Coordinates of C-alpha atoms and ligand atoms in Angstrom, one line a residue:
X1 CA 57.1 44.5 5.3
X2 CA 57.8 41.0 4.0
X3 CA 58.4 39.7 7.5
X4 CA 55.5 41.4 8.6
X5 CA 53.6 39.4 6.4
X6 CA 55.1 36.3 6.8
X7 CA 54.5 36.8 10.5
X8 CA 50.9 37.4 10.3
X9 CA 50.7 34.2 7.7
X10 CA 52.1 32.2 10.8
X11 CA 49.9 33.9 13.5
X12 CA 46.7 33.0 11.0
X13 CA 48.0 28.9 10.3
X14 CA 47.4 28.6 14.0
X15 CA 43.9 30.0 14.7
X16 CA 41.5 28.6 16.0
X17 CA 37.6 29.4 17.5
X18 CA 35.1 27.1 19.7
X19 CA 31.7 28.9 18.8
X20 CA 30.5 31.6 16.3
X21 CA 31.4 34.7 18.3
X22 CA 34.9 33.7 18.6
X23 CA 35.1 33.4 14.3
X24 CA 33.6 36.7 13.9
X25 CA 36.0 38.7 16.4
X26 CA 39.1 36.8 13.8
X27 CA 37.1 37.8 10.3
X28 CA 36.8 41.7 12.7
X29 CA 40.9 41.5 13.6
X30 CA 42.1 40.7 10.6
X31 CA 39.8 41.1 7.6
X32 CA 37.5 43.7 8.6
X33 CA 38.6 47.6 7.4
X34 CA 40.5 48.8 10.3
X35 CA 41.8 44.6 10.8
X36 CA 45.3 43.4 10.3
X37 CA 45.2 42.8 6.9
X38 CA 43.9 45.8 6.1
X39 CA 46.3 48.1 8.2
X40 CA 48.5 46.3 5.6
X41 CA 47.4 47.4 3.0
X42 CA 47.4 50.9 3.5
X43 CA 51.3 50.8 4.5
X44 CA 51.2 49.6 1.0
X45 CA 51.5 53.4 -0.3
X46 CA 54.7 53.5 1.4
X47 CA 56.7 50.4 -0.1
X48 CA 59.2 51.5 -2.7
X49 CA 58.2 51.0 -6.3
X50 CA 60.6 48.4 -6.8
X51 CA 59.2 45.8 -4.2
X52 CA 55.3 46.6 -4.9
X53 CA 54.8 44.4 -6.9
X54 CA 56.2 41.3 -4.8
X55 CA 55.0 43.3 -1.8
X56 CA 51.4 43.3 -3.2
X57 CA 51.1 40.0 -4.4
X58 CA 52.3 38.4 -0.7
X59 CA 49.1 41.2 0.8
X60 CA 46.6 39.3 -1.8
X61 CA 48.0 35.7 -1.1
X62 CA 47.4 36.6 2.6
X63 CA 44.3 38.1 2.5
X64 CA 43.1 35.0 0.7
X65 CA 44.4 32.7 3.2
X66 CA 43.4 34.3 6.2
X67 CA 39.5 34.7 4.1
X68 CA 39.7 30.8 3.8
X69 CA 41.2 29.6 7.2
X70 CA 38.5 32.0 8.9
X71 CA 35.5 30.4 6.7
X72 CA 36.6 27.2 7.3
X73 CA 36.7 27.6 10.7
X74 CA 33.3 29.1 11.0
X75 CA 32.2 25.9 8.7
X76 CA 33.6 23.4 10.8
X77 CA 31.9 24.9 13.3
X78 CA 28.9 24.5 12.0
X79 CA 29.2 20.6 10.7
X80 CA 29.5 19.9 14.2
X81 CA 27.1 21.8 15.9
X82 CA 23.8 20.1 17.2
X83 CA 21.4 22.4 15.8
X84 CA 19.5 21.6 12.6
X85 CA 22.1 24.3 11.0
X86 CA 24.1 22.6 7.8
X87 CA 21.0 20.2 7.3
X88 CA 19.0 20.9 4.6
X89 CA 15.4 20.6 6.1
X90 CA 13.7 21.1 2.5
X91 CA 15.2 18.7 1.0
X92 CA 12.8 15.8 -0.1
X93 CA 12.7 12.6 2.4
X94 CA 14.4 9.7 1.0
X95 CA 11.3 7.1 0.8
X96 CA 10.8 4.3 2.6
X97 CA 10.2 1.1 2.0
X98 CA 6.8 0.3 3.4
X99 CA 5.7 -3.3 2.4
X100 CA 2.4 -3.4 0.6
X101 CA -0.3 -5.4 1.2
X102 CA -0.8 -8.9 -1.0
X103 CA -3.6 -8.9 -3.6
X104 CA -5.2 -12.0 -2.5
X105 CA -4.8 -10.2 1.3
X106 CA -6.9 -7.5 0.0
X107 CA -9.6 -9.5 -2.3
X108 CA -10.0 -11.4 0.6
X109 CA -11.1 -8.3 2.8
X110 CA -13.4 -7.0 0.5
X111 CA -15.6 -10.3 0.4
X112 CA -15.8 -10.4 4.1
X113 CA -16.7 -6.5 4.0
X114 CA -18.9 -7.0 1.6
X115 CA -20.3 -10.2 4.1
X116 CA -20.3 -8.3 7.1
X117 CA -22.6 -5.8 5.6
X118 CA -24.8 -8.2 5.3
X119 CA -24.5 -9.4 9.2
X120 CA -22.6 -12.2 8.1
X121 CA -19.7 -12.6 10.8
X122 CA -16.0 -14.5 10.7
X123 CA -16.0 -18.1 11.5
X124 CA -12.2 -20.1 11.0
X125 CA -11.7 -23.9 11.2
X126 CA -8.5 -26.5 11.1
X127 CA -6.6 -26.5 7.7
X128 CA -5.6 -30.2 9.2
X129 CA -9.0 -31.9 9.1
X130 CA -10.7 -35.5 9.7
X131 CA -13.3 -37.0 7.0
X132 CA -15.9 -36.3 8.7
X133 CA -15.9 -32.4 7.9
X134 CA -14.1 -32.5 4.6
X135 CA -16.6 -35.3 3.4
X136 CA -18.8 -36.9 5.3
X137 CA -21.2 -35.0 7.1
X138 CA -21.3 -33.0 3.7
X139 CA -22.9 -35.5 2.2
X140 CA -20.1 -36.8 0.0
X141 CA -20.4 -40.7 -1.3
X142 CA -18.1 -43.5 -0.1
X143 CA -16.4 -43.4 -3.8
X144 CA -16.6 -39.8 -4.3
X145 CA -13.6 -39.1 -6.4
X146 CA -12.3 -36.4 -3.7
X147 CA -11.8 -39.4 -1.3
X148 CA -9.0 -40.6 -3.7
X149 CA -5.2 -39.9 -2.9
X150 CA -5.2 -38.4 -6.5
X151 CA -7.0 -35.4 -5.6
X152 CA -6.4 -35.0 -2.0
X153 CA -3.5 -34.9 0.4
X154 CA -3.7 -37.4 3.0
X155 CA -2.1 -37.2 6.3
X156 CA -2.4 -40.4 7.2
X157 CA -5.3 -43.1 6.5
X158 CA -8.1 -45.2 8.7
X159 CA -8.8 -42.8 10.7
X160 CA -8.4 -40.7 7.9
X161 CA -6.5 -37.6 8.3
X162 CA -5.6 -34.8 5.6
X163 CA -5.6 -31.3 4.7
X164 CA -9.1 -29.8 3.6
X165 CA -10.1 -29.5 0.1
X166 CA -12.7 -26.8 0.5
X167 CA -13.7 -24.3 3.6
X168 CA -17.1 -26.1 3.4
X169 CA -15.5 -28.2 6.6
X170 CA -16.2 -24.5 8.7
X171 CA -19.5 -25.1 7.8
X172 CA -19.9 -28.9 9.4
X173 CA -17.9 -27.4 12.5
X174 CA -20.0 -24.2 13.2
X175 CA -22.7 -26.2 12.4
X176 CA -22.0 -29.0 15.4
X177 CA -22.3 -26.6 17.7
X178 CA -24.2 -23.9 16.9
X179 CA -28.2 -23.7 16.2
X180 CA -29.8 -21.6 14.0
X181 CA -29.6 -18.6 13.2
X182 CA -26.0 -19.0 11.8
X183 CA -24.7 -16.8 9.5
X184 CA -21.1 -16.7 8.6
X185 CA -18.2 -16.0 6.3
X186 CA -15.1 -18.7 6.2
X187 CA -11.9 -17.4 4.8
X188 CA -9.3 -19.8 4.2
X189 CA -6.5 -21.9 2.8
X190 CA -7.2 -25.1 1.0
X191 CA -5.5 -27.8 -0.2
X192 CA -5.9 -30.3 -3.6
X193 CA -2.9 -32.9 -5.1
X194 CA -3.1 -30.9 -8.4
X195 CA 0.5 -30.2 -10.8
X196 CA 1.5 -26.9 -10.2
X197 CA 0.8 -24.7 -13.3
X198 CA -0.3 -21.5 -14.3
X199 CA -4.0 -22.7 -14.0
X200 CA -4.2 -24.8 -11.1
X201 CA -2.1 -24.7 -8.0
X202 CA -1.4 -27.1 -5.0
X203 CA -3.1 -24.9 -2.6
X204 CA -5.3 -22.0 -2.8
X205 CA -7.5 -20.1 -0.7
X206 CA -11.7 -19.8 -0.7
X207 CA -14.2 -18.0 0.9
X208 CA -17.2 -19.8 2.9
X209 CA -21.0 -18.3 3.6
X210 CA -23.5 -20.6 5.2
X211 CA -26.8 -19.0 6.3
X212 CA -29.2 -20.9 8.1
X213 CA -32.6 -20.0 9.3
X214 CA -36.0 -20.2 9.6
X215 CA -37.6 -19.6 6.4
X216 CA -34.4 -19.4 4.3
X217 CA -35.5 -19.4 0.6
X218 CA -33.1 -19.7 -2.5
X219 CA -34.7 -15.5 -2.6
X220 CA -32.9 -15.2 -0.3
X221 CA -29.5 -16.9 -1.9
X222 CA -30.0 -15.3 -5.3
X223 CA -30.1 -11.8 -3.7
X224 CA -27.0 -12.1 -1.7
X225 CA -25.5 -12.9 -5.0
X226 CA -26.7 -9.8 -6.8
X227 CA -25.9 -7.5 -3.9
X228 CA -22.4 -9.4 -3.8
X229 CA -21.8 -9.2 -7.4
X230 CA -22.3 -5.8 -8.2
X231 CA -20.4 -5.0 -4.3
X232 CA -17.4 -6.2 -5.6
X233 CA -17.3 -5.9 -9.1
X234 CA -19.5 -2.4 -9.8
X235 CA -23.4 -2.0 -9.7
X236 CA -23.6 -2.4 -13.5
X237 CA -22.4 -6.4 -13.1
X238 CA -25.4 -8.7 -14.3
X239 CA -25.6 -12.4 -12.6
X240 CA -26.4 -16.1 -14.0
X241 CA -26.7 -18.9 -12.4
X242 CA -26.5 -22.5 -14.0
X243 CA -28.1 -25.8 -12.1
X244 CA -24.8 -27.8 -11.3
X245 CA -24.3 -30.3 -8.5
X246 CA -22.0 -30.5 -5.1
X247 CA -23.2 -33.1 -2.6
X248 CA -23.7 -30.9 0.2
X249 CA -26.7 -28.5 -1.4
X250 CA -29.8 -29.1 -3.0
X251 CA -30.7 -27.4 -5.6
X252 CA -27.0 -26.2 -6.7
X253 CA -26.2 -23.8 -8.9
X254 CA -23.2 -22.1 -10.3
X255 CA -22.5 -18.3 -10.5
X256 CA -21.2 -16.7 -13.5
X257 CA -21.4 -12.6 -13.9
X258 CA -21.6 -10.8 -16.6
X259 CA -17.7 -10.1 -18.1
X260 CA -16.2 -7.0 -16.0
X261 CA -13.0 -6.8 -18.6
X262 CA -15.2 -6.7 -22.0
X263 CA -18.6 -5.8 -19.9
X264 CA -20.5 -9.0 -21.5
X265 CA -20.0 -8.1 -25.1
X266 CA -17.3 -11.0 -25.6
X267 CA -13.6 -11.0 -24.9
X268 CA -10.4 -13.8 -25.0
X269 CA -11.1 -13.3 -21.3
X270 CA -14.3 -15.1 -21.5
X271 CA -13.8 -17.2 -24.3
X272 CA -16.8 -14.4 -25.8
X273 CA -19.4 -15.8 -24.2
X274 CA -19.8 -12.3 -22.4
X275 CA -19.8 -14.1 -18.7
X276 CA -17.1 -15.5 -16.5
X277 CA -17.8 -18.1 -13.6
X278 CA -17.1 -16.7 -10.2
X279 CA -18.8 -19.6 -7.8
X280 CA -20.6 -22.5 -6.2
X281 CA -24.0 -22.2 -4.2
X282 CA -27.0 -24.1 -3.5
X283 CA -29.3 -24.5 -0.8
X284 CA -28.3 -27.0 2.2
X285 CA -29.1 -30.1 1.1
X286 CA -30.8 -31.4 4.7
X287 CA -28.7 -34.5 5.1
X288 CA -26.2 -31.9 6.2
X289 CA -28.3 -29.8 8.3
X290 CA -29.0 -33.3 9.9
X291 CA -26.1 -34.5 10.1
X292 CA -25.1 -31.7 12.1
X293 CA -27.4 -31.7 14.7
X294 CA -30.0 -29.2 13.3
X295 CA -33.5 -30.1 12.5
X296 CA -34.1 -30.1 8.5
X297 CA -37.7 -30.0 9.3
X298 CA -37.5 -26.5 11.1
X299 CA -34.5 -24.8 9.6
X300 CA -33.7 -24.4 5.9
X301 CA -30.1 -22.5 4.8
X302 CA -28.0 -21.2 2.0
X303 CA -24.5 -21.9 1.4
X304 CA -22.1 -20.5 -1.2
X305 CA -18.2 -20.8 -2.0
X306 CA -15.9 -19.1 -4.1
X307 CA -12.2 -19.3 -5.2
X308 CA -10.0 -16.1 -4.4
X309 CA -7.3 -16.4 -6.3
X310 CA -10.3 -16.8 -9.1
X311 CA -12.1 -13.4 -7.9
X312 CA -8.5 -11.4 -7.7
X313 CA -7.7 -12.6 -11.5
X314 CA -11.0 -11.3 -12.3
X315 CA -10.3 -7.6 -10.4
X316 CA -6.5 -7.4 -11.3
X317 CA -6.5 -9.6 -14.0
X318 CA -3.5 -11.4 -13.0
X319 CA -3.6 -14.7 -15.2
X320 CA -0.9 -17.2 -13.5
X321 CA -1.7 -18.5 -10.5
X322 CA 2.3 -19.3 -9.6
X323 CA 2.7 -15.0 -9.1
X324 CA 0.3 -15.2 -6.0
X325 CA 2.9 -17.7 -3.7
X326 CA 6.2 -16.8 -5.6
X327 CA 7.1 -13.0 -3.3
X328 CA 8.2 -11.5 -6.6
X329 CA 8.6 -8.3 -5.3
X330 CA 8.2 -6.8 -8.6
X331 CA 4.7 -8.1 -8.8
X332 CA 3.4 -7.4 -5.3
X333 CA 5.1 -3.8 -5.5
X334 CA 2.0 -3.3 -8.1
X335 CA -0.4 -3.5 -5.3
X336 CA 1.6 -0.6 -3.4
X337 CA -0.8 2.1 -2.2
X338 CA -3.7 -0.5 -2.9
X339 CA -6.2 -0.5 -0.2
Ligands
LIG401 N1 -16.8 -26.4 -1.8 C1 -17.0 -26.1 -3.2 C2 -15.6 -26.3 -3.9 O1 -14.6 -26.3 -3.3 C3 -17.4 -24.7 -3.4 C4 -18.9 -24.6 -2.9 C5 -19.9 -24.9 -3.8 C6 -19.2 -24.2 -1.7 C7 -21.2 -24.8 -3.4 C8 -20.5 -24.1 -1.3 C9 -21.5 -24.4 -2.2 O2 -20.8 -23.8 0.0 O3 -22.8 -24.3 -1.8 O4 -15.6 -26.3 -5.1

């Protein structure tokens, strides 16, 4: 009986199967009631008392072994087979990483959206630029401070070249070669000779409108800034405006709107004064329009800029300028799902 056993314990160390159907005919010739193993143990009855209890133990030892060479043939077989079997198909998908989109990426969007509804279309210009678009035709004087090395980044001088300090340049270039009616949105990076801090930064980006026309009226000006405001910041957001001066508009005003973090009632934000400045504006002063090519005498025009770096601190109150150009990924991964 022993030997028996000890043969069968051999026969089972060598099996083998290449698909399903050959694993079950094994589990049916030795494990199944009238199988091998079981023919064994009903030859049990007839081992002498003395040798059944070394008899019985080798039946159990090789009913367990030929149980576990039999399933682990039937699970190799399934590791390896090219079905979907042995993957779990409800198990949650690892994520991935998608990147997300950067705040001042999305700010800058929503302006032109906001522009577009309004029929205002894109218009892009040089970030390398000559005096003549940076300064001159907009009406800037010989000594204007902005001429000066200390605020702007000079390329090379007489001719003077150098990297814009405002997207008012779009304006002088659409202008050139464009007549009335022009109405258009400049997005773009800018550049100033400023120290780097959490404040002020050595480049930055802004966002253009010129509208010119027949008839254009600062009406006209003060309600693309309502409609604007309360666009991008939520229809309860009241607007100011406070006579200021750029050379290339006349009248000029700047833009404040009522505080969106305290809602005007006074905050640290804005020092509580209830109202936080958001941009330039003014009407364009003619010398441009002239010096453009377009007759002042015939066509009148608005022209606003703004700051978006300033506008995304407002709408995700993020106060330091450095997080915007630093790819921290811990602070663009806030703007994940972000649209
Ligand atoms: N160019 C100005 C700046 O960089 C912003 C600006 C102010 C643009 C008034 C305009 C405007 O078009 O009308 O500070």
């Amino acid at each position: 009986m022993l030997q028996k056993i000890a043969q069968l314990h051999a026969e089972i160390e060598t099996l083998t199967a290449t698909d399903a159907e050959a694993v079950e005919a094994l589990r049916i010739k030795y494990l199944s009631k009238k199988g091998l193993v079981s023919a064994l143990m009903n030859d049990f009855r007839n081992v002498p008392a003395e040798q059944k209890r070394e008899v019985g133990q080798a039946i159990n030892a090789l009913k367990t072994f030929a149980t576990d060479t039999i399933n682990a043939l039937r699970e190799n077989l399934n590791a390896h087979s090219d079905d979907n079997v042995g993957i779990d198909l409800t198990r949650t998908a690892a994520p991935l990483n998608v990147g997300t989109r950067h705040p001042l990426s999305l700010v800058r969007e929503e302006i032109i959206d906001i522009f577009r509804r309004l029929g205002f279309t894109i218009a892009e210009g040089p970030e390398i630029e000559d005096d003549w678009h940076v300064f001159s035709s907009l009406n800037f004087a010989a000594d204007h401070p902005a001429r000066d090395m200390q605020d702007t980044f000079f390329i090379q001088r007489s001719p003077d070249v150098l990297l814009r300090t405002h997207t008012s340049s779009v304006q002088s270039r659409v202008m050139e070669h464009t007549q009335p009616p022009i109405r258009i949105i400049c997005p773009g990076r800018v550049y100033r000779n400023e120290a780097i801090s959490a404040r002020a930064h050595c480049f930055f980006h802004q966002v253009e409108a010129l509208y010119v026309d027949r008839n254009v009226t600062f009406a006209d000006l003060l309600q693309t800034l309502d409609y604007f405001a309360r666009e991008m910041f939520g229809n309860d957001t009241k607007i100011r405006l406070r006579p200021s001066y750029f050379p290339f508009t006349e009248p000029s005003a700047e833009m404040d709107i009522s505080c969106n973090i305290c809602g005007g009632k006074g905050c640290p934000f804005c020092k509580g004064t209830g109202w936080v400045e958001i941009l330039g504006c003014g009407m364009v002063d003619p010398n441009v329009l002239e010096a453009c090519g377009i007759d002042s005498k015939v066509y009148s025009g608005f022209a606003l800029g703004m700051g978006i770096e300033r506008i995304t601190n407002l709408k995700y109150r993020v106060n330091d300028l450095r997080l915007f150009s630093e790819n921290d990924v811990r602070f663009l991964d806030e703007f994940v799902g972000t649209h």
